XYZ file of C-alpha atoms in Angstrom:
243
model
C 4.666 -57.389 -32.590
C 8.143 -57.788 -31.023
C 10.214 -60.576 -31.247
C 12.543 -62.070 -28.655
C 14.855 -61.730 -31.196
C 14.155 -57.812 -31.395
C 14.411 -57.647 -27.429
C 17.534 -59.889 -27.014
C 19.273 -57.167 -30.132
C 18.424 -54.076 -28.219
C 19.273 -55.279 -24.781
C 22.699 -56.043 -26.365
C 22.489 -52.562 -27.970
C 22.028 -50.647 -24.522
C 24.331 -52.930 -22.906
C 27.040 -52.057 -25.158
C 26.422 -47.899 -25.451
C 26.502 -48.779 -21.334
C 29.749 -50.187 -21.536
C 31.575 -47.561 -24.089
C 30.140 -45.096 -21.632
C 31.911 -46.475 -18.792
C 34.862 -47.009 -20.242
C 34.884 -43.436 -21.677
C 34.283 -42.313 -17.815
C 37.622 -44.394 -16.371
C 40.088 -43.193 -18.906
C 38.723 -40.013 -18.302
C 39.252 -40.102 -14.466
C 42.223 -42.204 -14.646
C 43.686 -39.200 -16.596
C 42.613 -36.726 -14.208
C 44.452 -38.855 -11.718
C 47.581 -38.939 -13.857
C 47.404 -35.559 -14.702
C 50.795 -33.375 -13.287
C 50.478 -30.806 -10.348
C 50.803 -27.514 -10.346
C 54.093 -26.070 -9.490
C 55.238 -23.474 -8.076
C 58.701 -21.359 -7.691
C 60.096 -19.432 -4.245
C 63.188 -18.044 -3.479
C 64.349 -18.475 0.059
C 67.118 -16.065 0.758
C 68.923 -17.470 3.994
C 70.945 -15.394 6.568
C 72.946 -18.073 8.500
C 72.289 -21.351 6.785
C 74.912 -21.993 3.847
C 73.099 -22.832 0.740
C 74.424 -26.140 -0.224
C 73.496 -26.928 3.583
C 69.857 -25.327 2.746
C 69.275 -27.882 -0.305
C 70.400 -30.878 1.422
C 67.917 -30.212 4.445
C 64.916 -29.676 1.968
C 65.437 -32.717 -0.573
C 62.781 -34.701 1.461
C 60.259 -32.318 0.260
C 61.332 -31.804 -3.656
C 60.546 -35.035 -5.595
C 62.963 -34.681 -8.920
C 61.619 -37.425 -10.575
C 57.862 -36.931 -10.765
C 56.283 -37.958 -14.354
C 55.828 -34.591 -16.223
C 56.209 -31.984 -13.410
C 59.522 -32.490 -11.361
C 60.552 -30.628 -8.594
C 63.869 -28.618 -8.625
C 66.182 -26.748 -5.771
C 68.655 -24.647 -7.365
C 71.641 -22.609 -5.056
C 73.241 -19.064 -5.538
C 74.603 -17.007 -3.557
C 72.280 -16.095 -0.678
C 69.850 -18.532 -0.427
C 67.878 -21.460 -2.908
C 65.037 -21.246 -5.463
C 62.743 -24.320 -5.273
C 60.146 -25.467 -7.832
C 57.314 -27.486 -6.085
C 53.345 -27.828 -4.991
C 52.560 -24.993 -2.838
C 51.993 -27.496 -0.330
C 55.647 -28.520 -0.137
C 57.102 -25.411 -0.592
C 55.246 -23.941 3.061
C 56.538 -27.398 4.563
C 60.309 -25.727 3.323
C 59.656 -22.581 4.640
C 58.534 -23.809 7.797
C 61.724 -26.056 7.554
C 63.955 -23.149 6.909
C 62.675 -20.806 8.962
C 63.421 -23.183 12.265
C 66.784 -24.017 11.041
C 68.202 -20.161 9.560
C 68.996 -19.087 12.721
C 72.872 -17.973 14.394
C 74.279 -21.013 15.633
C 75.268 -20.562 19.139
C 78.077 -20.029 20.003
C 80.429 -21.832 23.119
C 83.129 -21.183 25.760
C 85.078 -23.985 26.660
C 87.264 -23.242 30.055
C 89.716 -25.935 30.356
C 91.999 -26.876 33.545
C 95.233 -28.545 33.706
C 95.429 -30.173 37.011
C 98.458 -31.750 38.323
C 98.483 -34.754 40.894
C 100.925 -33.222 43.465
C 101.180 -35.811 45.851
C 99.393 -35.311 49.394
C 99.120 -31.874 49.109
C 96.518 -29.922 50.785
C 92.843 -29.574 48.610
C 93.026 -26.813 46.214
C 89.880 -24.854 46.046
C 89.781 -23.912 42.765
C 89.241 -27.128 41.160
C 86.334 -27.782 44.325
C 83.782 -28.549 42.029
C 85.751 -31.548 40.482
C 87.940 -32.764 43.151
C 85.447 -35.582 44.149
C 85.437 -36.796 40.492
C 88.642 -36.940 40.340
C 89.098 -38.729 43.361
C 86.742 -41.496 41.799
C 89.020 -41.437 38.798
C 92.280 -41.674 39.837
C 94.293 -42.525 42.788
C 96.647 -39.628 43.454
C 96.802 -38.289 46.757
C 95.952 -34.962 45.938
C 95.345 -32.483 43.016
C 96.465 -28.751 42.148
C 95.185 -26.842 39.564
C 98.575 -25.543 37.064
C 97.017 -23.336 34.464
C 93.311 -22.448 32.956
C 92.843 -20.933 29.519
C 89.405 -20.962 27.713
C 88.799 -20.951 24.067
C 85.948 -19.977 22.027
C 84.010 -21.751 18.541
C 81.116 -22.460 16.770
C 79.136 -25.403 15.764
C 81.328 -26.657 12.805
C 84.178 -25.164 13.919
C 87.459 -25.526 15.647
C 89.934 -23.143 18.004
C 93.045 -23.724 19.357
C 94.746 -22.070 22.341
C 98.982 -22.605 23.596
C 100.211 -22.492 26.626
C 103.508 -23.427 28.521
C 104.119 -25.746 32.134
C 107.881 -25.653 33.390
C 109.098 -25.307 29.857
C 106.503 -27.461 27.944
C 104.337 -26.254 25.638
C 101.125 -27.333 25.105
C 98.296 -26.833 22.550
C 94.439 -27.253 23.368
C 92.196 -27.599 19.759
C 88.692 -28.126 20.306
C 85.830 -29.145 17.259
C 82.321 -28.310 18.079
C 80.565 -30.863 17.045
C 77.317 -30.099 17.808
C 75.063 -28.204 20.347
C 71.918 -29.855 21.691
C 69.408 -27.006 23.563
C 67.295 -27.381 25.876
C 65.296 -25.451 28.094
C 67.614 -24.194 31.226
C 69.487 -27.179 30.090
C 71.894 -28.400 26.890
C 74.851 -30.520 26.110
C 78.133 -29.805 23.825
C 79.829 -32.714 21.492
C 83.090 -31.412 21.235
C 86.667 -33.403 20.175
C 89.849 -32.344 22.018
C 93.233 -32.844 21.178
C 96.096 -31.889 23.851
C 99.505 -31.780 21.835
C 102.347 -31.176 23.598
C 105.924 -30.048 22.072
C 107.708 -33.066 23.906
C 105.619 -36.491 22.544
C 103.204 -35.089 20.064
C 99.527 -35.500 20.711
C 99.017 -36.230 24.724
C 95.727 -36.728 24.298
C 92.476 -37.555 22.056
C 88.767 -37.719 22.463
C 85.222 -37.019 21.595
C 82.255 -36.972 24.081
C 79.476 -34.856 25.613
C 79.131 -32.553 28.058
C 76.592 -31.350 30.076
C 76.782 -27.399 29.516
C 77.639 -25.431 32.826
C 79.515 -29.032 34.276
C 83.432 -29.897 34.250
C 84.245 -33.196 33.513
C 87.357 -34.797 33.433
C 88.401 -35.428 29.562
C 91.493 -37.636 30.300
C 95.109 -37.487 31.867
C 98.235 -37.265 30.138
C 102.157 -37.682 31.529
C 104.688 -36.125 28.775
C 107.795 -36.842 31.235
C 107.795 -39.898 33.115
C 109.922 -37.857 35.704
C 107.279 -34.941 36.378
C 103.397 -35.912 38.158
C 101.071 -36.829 35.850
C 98.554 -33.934 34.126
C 94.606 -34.166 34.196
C 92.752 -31.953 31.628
C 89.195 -30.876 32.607
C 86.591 -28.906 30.374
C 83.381 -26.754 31.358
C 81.300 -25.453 28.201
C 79.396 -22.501 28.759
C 76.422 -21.055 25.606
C 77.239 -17.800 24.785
C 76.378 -15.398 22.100
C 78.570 -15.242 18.948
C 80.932 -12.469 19.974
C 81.181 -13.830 23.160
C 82.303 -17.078 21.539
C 85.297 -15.099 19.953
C 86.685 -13.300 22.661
């Protein structure tokens, strides 16, 4: 015949193997949770991207300081070798492959325009005349010299050039190209130095590609009208960019 106390003993009995049992079960899945990814290593080689510039752009998607298994990016000559999930190293190529492409290249055409009084309208400098107009308040506006210049994103040029015995240097930095479809826009900075006071003029801004805008006006000699330099960036391919 059983006892209470023989019940109340074995209930504690299966109450404790129920217990070990679960505990057994959460270290084991907390361990499986815990337990380090596989990784993987790729070696992108890149044709236009610089290496160092490759890294940088994929550290989001390497994480160095995961317990046990950390990711790694490592550079040589022609491209990186990264050691991730296979999940993050498709979200590289996929980052890669939309960013190691030619940058494009630009044209900038520049004008220096003269204020020459009331003079009659000068066509070739139509397309800006009415912006100048709102600009300034000269009575009228003659184009002196154009020379264009060629660059890169990243990069720089620099073209000289010479107005009744001044010379005169153009640099432009491409700062950036923003592409759109039949449309775009080129952050450039332009410096116009000039032999007489130094630098004439400074500045950084935007501009629509296939537009001339007015960058700024300059007047070396107090005794000669005052200069207006224009810009109009065109996209063009990378040889095109040189020439």
């Amino acid at each position: 015949m059983k006892t209470s106390r023989d019940v109340s003993a074995r209930g504690l009995r299966a109450r404790a193997r129920a217990m070990l049992f679960l505990g057994v079960a959460t270290l084991l899945i907390g361990a499986g949770c815990g337990a380090a990814p596989e990784l993987d290593t790729r070696t992108f080689e890149l044709q236009y991207l610089q290496p160092d510039e490759a890294a940088d752009m994929v550290q989001p998607y390497v994480y160095h300081d995961r317990p046990d298994a950390p990711g790694m990016v490592t550079v040589f000559s022609a491209g990186i070798t990264v050691r991730e999930t296979a999940d993050n190293l498709e979200k590289i190529a996929r980052v890669l492959e939309e960013y190691d492409r030619p940058k494009p290249g630009v044209r900038l055409l520049f004008q220096l325009i003269q204020a020459n009084g009331a003079g009659a309208a000068d066509p070739r400098i139509s397309d800006v005349e009415q912006a100048l107009k709102e600009l300034f308040r000269f009575e009228g506006y003659e184009l002196v010299t154009e020379t264009q210049l060629g660059a890169v994103v990243g990069s720089g040029s620099t073209q000289v050039f010479g107005h009744e015995g001044v010379q005169y240097a153009i640099t432009a930095h491409i700062q950036n190209v923003r592409e759109r479809a039949g449309a775009g826009a080129v952050e450039l900075h332009v410096e116009l130095m000039s032999d007489q006071i130094g630098r004439a003029m400074t500045t950084s801004m935007t501009v629509p590609v296939g537009q001339t805008v007015v960058l700024g006006s300059t007047q070396p000699d107090p005794e000669r009208a005052a200069l207006i330099l224009t810009v109009r960036p065109e996209l063009v391919t990378l040889s095109e960019a040189g020439s």
